[in-house]
Every structure is written in structure tokens, then in C-alpha cells.
PDB file of C-alpha atoms and ligand atoms in Angstrom:
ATOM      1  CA  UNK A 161      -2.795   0.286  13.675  1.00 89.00           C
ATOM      2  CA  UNK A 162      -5.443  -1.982  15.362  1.00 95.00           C
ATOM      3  CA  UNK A 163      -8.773  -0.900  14.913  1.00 96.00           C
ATOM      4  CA  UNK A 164      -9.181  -1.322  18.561  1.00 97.00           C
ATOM      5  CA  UNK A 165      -6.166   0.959  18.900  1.00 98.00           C
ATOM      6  CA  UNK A 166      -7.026   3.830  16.746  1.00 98.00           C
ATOM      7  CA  UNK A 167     -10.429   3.741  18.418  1.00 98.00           C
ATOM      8  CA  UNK A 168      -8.860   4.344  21.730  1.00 98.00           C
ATOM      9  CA  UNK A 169      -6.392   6.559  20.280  1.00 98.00           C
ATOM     10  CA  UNK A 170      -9.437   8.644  18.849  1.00 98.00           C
ATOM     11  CA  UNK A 171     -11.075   8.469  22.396  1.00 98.00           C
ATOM     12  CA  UNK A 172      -7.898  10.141  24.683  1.00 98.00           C
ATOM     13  CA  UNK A 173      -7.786  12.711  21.808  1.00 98.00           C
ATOM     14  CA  UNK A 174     -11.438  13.595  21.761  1.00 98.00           C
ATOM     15  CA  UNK A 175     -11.200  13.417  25.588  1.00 98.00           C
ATOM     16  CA  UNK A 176      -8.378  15.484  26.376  1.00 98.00           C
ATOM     17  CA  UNK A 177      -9.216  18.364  23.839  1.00 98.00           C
ATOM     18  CA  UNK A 178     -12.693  18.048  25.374  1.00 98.00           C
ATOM     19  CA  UNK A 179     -11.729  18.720  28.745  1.00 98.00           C
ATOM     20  CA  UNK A 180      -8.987  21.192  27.901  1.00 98.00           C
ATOM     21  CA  UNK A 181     -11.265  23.472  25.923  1.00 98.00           C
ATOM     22  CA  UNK A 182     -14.548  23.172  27.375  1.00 98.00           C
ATOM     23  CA  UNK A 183     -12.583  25.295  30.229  1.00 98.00           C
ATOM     24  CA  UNK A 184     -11.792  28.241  27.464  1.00 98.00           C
ATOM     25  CA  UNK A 185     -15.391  28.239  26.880  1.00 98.00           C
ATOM     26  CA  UNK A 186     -16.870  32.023  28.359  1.00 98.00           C
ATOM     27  CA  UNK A 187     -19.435  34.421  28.292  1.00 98.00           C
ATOM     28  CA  UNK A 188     -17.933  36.949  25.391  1.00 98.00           C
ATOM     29  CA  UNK A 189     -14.915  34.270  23.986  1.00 98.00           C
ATOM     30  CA  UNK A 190     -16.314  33.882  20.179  1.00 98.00           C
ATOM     31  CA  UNK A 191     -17.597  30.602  18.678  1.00 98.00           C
ATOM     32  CA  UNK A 192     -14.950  30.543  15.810  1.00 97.00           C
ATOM     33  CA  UNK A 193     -12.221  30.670  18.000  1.00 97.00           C
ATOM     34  CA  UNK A 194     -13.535  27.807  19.948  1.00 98.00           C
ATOM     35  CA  UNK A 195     -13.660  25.522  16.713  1.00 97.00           C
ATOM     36  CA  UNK A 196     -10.423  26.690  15.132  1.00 96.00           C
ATOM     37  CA  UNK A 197      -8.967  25.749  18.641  1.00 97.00           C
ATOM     38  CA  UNK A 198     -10.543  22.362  18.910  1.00 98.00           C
ATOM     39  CA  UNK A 199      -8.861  21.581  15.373  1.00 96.00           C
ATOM     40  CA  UNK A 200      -5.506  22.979  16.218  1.00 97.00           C
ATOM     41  CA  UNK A 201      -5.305  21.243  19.413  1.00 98.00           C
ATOM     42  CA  UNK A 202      -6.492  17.655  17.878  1.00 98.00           C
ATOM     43  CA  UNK A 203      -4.295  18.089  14.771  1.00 97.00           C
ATOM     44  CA  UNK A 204      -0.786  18.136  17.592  1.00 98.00           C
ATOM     45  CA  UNK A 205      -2.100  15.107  18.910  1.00 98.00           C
ATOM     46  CA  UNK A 206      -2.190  13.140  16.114  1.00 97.00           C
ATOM     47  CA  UNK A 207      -5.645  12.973  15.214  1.00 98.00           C
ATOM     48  CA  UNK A 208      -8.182  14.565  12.135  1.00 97.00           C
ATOM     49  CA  UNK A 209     -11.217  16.117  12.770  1.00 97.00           C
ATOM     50  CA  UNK A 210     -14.048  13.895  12.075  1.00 97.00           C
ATOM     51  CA  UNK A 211     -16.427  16.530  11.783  1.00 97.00           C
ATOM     52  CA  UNK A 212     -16.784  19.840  12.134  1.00 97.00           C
ATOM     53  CA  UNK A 213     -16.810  21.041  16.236  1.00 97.00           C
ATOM     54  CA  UNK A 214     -20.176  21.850  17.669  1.00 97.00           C
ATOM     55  CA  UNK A 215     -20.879  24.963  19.346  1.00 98.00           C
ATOM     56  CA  UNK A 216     -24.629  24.993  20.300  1.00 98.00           C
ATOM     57  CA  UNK A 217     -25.652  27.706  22.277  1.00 98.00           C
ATOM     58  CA  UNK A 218     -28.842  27.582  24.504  1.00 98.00           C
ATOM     59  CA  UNK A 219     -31.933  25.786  22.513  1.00 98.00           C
ATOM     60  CA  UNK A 220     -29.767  25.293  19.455  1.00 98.00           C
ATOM     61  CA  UNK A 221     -29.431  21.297  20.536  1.00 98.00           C
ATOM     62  CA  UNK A 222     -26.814  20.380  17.927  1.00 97.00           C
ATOM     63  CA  UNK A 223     -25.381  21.265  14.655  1.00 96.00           C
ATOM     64  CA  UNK A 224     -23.993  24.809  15.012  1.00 96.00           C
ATOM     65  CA  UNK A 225     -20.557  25.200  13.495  1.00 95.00           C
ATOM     66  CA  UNK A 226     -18.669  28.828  12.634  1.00 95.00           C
ATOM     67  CA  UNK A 227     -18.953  30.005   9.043  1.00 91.00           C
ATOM     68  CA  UNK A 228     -15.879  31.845   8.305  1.00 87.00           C
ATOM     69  CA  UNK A 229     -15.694  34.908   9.861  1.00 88.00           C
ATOM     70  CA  UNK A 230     -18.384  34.485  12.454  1.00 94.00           C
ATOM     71  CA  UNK A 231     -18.588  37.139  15.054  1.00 96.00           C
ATOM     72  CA  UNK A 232     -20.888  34.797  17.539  1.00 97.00           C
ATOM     73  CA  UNK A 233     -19.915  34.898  21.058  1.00 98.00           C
ATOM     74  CA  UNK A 234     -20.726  33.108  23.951  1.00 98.00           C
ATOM     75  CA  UNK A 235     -23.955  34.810  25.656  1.00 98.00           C
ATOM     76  CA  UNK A 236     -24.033  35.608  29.448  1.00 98.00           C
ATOM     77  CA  UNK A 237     -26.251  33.148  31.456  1.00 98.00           C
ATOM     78  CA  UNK A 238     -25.977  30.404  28.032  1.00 98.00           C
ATOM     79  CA  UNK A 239     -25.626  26.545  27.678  1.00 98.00           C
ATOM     80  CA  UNK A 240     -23.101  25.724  25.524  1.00 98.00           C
ATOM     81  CA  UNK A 241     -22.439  22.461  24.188  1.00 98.00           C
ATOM     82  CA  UNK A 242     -18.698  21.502  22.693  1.00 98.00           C
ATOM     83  CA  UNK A 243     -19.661  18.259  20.559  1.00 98.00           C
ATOM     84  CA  UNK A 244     -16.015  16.896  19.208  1.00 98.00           C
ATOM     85  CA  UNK A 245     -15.611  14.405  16.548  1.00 98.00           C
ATOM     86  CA  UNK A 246     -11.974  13.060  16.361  1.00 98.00           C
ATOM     87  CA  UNK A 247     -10.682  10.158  13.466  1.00 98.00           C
ATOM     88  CA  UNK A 248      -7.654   7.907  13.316  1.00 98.00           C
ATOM     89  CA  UNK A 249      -7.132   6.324  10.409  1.00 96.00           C
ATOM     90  CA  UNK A 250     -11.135   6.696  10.356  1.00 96.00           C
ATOM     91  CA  UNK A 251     -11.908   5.392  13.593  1.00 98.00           C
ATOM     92  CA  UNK A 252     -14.054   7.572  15.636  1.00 98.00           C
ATOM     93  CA  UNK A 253     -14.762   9.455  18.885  1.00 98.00           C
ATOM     94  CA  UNK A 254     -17.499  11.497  19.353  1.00 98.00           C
ATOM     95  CA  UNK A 255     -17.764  13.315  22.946  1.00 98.00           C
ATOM     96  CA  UNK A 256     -19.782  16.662  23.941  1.00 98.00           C
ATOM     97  CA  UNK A 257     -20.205  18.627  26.905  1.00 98.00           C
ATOM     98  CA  UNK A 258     -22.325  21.066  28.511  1.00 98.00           C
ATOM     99  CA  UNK A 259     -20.301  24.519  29.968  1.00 98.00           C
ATOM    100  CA  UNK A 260     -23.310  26.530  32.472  1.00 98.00           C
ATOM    101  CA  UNK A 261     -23.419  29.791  32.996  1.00 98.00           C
ATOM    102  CA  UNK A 262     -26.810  30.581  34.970  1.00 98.00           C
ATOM    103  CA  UNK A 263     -26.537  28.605  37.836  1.00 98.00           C
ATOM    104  CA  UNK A 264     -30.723  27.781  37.687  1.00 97.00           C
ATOM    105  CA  UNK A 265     -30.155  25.354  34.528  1.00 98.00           C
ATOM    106  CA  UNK A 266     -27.413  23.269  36.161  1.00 98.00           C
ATOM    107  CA  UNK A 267     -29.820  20.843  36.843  1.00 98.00           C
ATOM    108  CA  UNK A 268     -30.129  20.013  32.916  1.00 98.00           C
ATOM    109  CA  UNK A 269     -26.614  19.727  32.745  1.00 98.00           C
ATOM    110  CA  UNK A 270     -26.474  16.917  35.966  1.00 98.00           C
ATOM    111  CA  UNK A 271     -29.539  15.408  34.181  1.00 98.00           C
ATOM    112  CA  UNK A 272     -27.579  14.845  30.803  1.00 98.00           C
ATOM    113  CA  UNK A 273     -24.559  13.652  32.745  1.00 98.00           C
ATOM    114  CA  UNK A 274     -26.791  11.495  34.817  1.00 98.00           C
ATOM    115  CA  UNK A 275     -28.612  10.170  31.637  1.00 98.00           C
ATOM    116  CA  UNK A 276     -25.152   9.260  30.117  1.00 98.00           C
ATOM    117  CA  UNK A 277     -23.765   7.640  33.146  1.00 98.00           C
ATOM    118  CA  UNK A 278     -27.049   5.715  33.652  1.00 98.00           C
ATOM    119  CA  UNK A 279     -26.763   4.273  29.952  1.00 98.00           C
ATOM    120  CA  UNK A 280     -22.881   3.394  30.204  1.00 98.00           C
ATOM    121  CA  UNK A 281     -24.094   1.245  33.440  1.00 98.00           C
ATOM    122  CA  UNK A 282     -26.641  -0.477  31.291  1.00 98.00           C
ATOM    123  CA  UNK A 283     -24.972  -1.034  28.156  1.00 98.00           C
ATOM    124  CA  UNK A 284     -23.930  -4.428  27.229  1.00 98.00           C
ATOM    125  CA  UNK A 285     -23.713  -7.689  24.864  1.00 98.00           C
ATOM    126  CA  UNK A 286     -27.370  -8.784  24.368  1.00 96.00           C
ATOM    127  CA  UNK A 287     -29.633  -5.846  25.788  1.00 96.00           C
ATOM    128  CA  UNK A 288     -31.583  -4.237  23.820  1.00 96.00           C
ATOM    129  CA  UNK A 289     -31.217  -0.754  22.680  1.00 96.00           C
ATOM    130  CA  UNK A 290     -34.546   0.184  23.628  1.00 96.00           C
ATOM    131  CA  UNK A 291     -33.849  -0.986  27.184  1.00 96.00           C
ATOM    132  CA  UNK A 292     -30.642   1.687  27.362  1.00 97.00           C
ATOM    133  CA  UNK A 293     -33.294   4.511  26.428  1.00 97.00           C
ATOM    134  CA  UNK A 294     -35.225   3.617  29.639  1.00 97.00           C
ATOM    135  CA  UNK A 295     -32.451   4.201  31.641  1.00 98.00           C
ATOM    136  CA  UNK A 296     -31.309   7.300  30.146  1.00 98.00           C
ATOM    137  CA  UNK A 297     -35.360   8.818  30.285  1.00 98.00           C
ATOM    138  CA  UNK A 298     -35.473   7.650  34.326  1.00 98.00           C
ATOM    139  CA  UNK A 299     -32.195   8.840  35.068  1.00 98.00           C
ATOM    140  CA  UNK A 300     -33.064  12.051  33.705  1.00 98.00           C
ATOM    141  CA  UNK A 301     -36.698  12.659  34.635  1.00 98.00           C
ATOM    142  CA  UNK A 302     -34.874  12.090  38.268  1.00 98.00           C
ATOM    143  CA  UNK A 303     -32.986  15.151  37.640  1.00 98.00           C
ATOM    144  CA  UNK A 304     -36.752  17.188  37.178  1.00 98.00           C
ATOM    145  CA  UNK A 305     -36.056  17.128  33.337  1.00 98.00           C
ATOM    146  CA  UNK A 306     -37.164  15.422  30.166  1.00 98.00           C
ATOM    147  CA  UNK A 307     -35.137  14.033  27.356  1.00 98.00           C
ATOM    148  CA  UNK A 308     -35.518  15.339  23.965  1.00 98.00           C
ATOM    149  CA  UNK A 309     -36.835  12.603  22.274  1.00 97.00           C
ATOM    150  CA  UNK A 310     -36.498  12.574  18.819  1.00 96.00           C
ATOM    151  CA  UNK A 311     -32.439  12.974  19.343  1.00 97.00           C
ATOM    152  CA  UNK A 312     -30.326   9.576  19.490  1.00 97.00           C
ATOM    153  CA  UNK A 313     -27.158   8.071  20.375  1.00 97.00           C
ATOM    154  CA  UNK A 314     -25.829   6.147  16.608  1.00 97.00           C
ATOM    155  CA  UNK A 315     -23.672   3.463  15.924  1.00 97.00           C
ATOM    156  CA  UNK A 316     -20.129   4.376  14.530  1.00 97.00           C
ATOM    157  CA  UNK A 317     -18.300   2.244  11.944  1.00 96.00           C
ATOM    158  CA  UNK A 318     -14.831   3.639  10.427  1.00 96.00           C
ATOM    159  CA  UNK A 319     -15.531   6.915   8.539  1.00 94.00           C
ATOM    160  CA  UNK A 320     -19.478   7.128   9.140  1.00 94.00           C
ATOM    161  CA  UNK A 321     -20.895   9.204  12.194  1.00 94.00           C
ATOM    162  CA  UNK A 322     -24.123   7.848  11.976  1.00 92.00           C
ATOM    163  CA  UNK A 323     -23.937   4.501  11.237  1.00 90.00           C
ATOM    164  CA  UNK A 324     -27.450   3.165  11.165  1.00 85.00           C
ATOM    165  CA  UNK A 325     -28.706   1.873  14.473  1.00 90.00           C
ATOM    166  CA  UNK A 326     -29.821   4.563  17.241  1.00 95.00           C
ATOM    167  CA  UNK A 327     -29.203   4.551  20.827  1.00 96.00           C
ATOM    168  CA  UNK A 328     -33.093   6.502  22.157  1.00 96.00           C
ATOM    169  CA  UNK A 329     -33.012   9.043  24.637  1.00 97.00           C
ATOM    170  CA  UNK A 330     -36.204   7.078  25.914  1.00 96.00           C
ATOM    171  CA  UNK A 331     -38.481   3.998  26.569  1.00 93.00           C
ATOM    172  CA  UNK A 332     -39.701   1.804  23.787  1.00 80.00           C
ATOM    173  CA  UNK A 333     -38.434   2.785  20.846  1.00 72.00           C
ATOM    174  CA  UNK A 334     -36.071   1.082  18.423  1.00 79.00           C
ATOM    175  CA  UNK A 335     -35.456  -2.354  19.989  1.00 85.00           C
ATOM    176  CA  UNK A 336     -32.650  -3.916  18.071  1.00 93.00           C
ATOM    177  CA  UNK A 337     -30.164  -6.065  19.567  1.00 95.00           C
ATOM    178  CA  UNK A 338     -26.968  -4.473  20.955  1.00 96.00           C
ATOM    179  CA  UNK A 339     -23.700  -6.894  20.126  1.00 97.00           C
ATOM    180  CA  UNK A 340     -20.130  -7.239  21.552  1.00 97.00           C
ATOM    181  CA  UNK A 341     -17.902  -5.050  20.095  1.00 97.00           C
ATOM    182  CA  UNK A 342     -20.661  -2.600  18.396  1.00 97.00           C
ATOM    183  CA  UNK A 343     -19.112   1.016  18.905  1.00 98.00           C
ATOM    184  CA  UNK A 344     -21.971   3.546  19.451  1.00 98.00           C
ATOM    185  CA  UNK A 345     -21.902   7.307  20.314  1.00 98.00           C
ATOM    186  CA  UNK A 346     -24.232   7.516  23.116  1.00 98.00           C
ATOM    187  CA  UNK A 347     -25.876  11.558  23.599  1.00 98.00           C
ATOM    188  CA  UNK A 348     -28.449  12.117  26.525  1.00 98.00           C
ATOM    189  CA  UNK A 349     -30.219  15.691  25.991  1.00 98.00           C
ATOM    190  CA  UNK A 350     -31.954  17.367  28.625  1.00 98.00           C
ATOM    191  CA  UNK A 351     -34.544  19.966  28.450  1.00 98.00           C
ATOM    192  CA  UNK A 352     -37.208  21.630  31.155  1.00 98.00           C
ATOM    193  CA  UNK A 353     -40.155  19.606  31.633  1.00 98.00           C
ATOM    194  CA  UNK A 354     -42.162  22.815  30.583  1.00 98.00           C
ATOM    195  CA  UNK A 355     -40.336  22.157  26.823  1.00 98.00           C
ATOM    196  CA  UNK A 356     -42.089  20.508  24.348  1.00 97.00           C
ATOM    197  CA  UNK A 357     -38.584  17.737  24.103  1.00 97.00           C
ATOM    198  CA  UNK A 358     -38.428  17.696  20.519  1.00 98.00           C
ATOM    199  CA  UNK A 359     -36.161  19.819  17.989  1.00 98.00           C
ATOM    200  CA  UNK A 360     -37.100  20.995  14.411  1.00 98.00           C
ATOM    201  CA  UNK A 361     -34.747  21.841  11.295  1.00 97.00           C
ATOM    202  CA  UNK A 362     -33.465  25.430  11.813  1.00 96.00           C
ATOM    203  CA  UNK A 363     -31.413  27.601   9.879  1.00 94.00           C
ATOM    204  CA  UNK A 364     -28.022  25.872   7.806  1.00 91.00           C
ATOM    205  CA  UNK A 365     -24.966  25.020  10.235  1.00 91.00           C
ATOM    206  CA  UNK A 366     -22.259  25.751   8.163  1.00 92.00           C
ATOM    207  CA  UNK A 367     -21.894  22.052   8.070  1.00 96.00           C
ATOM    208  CA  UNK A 368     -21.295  20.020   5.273  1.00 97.00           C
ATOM    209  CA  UNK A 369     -20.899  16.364   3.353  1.00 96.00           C
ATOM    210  CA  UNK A 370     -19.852  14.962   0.440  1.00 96.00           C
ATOM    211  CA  UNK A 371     -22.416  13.527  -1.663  1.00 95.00           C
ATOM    212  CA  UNK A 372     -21.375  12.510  -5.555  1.00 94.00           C
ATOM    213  CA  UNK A 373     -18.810  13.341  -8.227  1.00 92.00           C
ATOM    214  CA  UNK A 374     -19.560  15.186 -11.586  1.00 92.00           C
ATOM    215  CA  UNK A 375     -17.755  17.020 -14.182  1.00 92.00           C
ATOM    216  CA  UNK A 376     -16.983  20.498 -13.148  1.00 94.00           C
ATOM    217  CA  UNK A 377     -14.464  23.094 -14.118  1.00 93.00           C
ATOM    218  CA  UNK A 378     -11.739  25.118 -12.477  1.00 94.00           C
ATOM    219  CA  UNK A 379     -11.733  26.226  -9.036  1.00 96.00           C
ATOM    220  CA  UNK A 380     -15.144  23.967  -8.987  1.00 97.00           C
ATOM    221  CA  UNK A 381     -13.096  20.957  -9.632  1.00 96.00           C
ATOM    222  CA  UNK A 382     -10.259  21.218  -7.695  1.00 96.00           C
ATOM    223  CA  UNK A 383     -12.465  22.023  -4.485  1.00 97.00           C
ATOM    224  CA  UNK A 384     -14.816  19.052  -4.466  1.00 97.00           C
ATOM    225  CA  UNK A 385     -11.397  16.920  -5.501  1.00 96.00           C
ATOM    226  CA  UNK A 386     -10.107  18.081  -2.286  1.00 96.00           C
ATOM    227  CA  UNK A 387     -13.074  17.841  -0.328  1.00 96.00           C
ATOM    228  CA  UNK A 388     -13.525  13.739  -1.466  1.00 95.00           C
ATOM    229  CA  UNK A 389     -10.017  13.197  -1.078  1.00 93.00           C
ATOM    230  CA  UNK A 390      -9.803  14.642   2.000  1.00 93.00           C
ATOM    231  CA  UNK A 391     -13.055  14.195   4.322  1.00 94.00           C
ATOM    232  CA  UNK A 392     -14.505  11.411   2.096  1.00 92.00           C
ATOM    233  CA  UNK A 393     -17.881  10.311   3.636  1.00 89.00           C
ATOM    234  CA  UNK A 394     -17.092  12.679   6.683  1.00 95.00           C
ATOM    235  CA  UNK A 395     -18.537  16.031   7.576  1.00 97.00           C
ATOM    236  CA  UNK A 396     -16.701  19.139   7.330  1.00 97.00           C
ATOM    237  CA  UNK A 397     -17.053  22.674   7.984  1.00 96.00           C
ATOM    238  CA  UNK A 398     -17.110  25.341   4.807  1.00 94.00           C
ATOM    239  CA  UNK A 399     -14.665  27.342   6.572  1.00 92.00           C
ATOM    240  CA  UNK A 400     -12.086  24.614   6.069  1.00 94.00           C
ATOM    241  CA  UNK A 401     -12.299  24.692   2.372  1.00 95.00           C
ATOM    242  CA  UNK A 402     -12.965  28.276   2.368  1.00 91.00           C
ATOM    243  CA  UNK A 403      -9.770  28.702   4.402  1.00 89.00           C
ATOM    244  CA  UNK A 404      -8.183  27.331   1.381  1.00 92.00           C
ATOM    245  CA  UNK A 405      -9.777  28.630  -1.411  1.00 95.00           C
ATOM    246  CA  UNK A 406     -10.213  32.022  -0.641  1.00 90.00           C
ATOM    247  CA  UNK A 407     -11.850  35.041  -2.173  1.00 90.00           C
ATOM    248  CA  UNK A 408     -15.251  35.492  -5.022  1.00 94.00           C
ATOM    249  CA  UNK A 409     -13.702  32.664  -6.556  1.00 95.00           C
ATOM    250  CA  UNK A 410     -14.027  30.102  -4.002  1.00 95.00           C
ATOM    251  CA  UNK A 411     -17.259  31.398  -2.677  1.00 94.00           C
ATOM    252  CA  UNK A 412     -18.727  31.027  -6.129  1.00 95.00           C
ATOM    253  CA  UNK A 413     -16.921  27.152  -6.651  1.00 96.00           C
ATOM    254  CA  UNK A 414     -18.459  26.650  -3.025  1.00 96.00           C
ATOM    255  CA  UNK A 415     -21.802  28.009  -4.020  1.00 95.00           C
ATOM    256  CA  UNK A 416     -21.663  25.700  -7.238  1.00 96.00           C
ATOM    257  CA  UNK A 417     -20.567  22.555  -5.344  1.00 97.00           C
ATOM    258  CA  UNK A 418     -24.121  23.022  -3.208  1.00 96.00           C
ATOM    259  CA  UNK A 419     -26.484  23.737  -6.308  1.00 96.00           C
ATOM    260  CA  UNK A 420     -25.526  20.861  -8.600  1.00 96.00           C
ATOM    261  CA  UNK A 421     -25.745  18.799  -5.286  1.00 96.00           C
ATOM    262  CA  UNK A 422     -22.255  17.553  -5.252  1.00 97.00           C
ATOM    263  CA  UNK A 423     -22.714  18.275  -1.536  1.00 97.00           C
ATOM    264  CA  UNK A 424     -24.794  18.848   0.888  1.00 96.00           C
ATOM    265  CA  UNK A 425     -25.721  20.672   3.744  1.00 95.00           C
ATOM    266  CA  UNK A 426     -26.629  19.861   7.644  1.00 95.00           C
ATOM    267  CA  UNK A 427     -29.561  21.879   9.401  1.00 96.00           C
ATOM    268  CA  UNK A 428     -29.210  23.185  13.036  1.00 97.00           C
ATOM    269  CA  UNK A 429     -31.026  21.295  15.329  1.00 98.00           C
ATOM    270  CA  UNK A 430     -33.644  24.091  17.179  1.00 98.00           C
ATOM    271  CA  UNK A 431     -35.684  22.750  20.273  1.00 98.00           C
ATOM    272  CA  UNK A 432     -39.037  23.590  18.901  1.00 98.00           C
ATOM    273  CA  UNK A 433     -40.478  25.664  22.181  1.00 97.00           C
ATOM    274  CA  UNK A 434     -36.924  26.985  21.938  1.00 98.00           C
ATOM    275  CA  UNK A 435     -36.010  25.524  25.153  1.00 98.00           C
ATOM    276  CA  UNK A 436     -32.331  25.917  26.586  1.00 98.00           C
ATOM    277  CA  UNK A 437     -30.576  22.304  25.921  1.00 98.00           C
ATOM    278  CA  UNK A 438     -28.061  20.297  28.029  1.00 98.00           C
ATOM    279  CA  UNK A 439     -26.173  17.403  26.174  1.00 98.00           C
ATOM    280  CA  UNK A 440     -23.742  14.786  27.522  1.00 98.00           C
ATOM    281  CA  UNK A 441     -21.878  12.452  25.365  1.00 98.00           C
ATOM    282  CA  UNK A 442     -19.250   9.286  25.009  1.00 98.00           C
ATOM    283  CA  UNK A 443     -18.246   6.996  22.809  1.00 98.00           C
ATOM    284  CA  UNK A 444     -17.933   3.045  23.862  1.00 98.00           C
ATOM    285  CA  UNK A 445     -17.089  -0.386  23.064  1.00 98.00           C
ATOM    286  CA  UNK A 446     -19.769  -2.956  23.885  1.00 98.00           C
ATOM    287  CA  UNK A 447     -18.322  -5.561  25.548  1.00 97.00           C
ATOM    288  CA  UNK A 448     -19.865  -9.181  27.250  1.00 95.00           C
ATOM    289  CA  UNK A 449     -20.618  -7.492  30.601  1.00 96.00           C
ATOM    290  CA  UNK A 450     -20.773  -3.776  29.859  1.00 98.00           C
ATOM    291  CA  UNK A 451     -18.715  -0.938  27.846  1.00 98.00           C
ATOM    292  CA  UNK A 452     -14.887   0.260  27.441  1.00 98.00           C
ATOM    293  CA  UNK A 453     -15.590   3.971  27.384  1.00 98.00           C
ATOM    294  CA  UNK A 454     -13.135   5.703  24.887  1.00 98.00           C
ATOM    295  CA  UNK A 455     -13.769   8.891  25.136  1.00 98.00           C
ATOM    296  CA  UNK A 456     -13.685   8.924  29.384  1.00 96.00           C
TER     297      UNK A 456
HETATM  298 MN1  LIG B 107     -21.392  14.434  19.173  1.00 74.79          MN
HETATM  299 MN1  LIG B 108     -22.986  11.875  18.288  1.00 74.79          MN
END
């Protein structure tokens, strides 16, 4: 396949599974049933996760993921955000979006939607990134809300989320060139003007990445074989491999894998005046004139 293919391929997968389970999303339904169901639906339409579904809840902004066996549910009056990452052949899609429950914070969630929409209008061949965060910071601030500004819209290139260059949520920062056919993830976060707009490292996210090889033993070996071969440079969540390898045994190869560094492991991303968060995201295509959105 085309790369151009797969990367629209990715986009109506990420899309559709988006839509389709953002709607399951309720007070009470639990987190780990939202995840498993992102990665059954996107495995029957042909696609591989390319990392580990997002379920951030109120100010966690991003990087929440199920353990295995997680009793979370969704609260009453929460933001949730469903962040999906789908691959084809390594070709990526990476799409969230915000489900409200408290009528008062809609407003972040039109803000993030109007930050997103603002950039896709702006986007094209020779602008400059930093020019793309202006639009996304007016569009929102028009909404009564304020970006979180230390959180970024990335480039994508086949089998790397975060491919280098950034995509700001604001005004003069990181000014590089943006160039026909670039593929970027671009992800607007809103937040009350009363919050401070930034997030900290919080507690682990159950997500994970590969990092190098060594010489290990047993149940060791065979896990971070199967991890390289099958998520390579790609994120994944521990409950996949602990799906697999189950029991002391593959808690201990798991807990191994993570002290000799083999891999490592993603912090949540906490709004630091623990702020409720609203997030909008799509994936596009640069083109002369504007953007091919993939993930619409
Ligand atoms: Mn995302
Ligand atoms: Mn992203």
C-alpha cells in the first residue's frame, strides 16, 4: 500500500472507532472497558493500535491508560478525553475527543474544537508553525478559555508518534517551517482561564516503550522479544503483554524489563492547578493551499 493510502486508511479507522465509542463513554462505564473496546473495534477494521487508548478523566490532560484490572470508572459531572492512535503498515492517525458531562464546562470542550478547527483553516505549505499556534490561542481565548501551553500538536512519520517538530497551542513559539506533505497530529487543550495552563508529570500511565535489547533469560526474554517484534518504536499498554503473559511470572519478567531499562515508562500528564481539561484532535496532510484531514 501507498503511504498516502495507509495514512488515510489509518484516518477512517481512527475516525470511525472515535465516533462510535466516544458515544459508549458514561458516567459509571469503566475505563478498561473503554480501551479493550477501542482495540477490538480497530483490530475488525483492519488496523493496529498505535498506542495505547487514552482515557483522561477531568485534569488528567493526557496519558492515562488501564493497567490490567483497573476498576476506574467514568465520574459523574467528568471530562473525558478518548485519544486513539491507529497504524497501517505504520502509518498513523492520532484523533481525541472530549465526552461532557456537567453542562458548565462545555465551553472548554467548544473551545478545543474551535482551537482545532481554527488551526486546520490555517495550516498550509509555507506558514510557519508558530503562526498555527496563534490561531489555535485566539480561537480559544474566544471561547473564555486558555490553552495549556506547554502541550503540542507533533509531526508523525511511519512508526513514531512524536516525530520531532511541534505544532504550539499558542503564539510565538517554535517557528519552523511547515512543508507540503508534512503529516502532523494537531491537539488544542483547553482549560479555565482561572488554571494555571500548564501540566506537570503525575503518577505512571500504564504506558509503555521500547527502549534497547540485552541479554535476559526466560519469561524475561521472550516478553521484550515480543514486545520489539511487535510494537517496535511504538507505545503500548502493559496490559497487552500482561494479557499474554500472565501470572507472578510475567509480572516479575515485566518488572525486570523496566529496571534494567529495556523499557520505559510514560507519566500522566496532570494540569498543575488540577484544572478540568478539554482536548480536540486530528491528524492532516499539509498540502499547497491547506490540509487533507485524515482523521475527519
Ligand atoms: Mn492523541
Ligand atoms: Mn497526539
Amino acid at each position: 500500500m501507498e503511504p498516502i493510502d495507509a495514512l488515510r486508511e489509518a484516518g477512517r479507522i481512527a475516525g470511525k472507532v472515535r465516533d462510535t465509542v466516544v458515544k459508549e463513554v458514561k458516567p459509571g462505564v469503566k475505563a478498561v472497558d473503554l480501551c479493550d473496546r477501542v482495540n477490538e473495534m480497530v483490530a475488525e477494521l483492519g488496523g493496529a493500535m498505535a498506542f495505547p487508548t487514552n482515557v483522561d478523566i477531568d485534569h488528567v490532560a493526557a496519558h492515562y491508560c488501564s493497567p490490567y484490572g483497573d476498576i476506574t470508572v467514568i465520574p459523574d459531572k467528568s471530562l473525558v478525553k478518548l485519544d486513539i492512535g491507529v497504524h497501517v503498515d505504520g502509518w498513523i492517525a492520532d484523533t481525541a475527543i472530549t465526552a461532557c458531562f456537567d453542562p458548565d464546562l462545555r465551553y472548554l470542550v467548544d473551545a478545543a474544537t474551535a482551537g482545532l478547527d481554527a488551526a486546520i483553516n490555517t495550516i498550509r505549505s509555507g506558514i510557519r508553525a508558530g503562526e498555527v499556534g496563534a490561531a489555535i490561542e485566539q480561537a480559544i481565548k474566544s471561547h473564555g478559555a486558555k490553552p495549556i501551553r506547554n502541550l503540542t500538536g507533533h509531526k508523525l512519520a511511519r512508526y513514531v508518534v512524536h516525530a520531532g517538530p511541534s505544532i504550539p497551542n499558542v503564539s510565538g513559539r517554535d517557528n519552523h517551517l511547515i512543508m507540503e506533505g508534512d503529516v502532523y497530529a494537531i491537539e488544542p487543550f483547553a482549560v479555565p482561564l482561572s488554571a494555571d495552563g500548564l501540566v506537570m508529570d503525575g503518577p505512571p500511565s500504564n504506558i509503555y516503550r521500547f527502549i534497547k535489547k540485552r541479554s535476559l533469560k526466560g519469561v524475561s526474554k521472550r516478553m521484550l522479544k515480543q514486545i520489539q517484534g511487535e510494537y517496535r518504536t511504538l507505545p503500548f499498554a502493559s496490559r497487552w503483554v500482561i494479557r499474554r503473559f500472565k501470572g507472578p511470572e510475567g509480572q516479575a519478567a515485566f518488572q525486570e524489563l523496566l529496571k534494567t531499562k529495556c523499557i520505559m515508562s510514560y507519566p500522566q500528564l496532570i494540569e498543575r492547578t488540577r484544572a478540568k481539561v478539554a482536548q480536540a484532535e486530528h491528524s492532516v496532510i499539509v498540502t499547497g493551499d491547506g490540509c487533507e484531514v485524515t482523521t475527519a
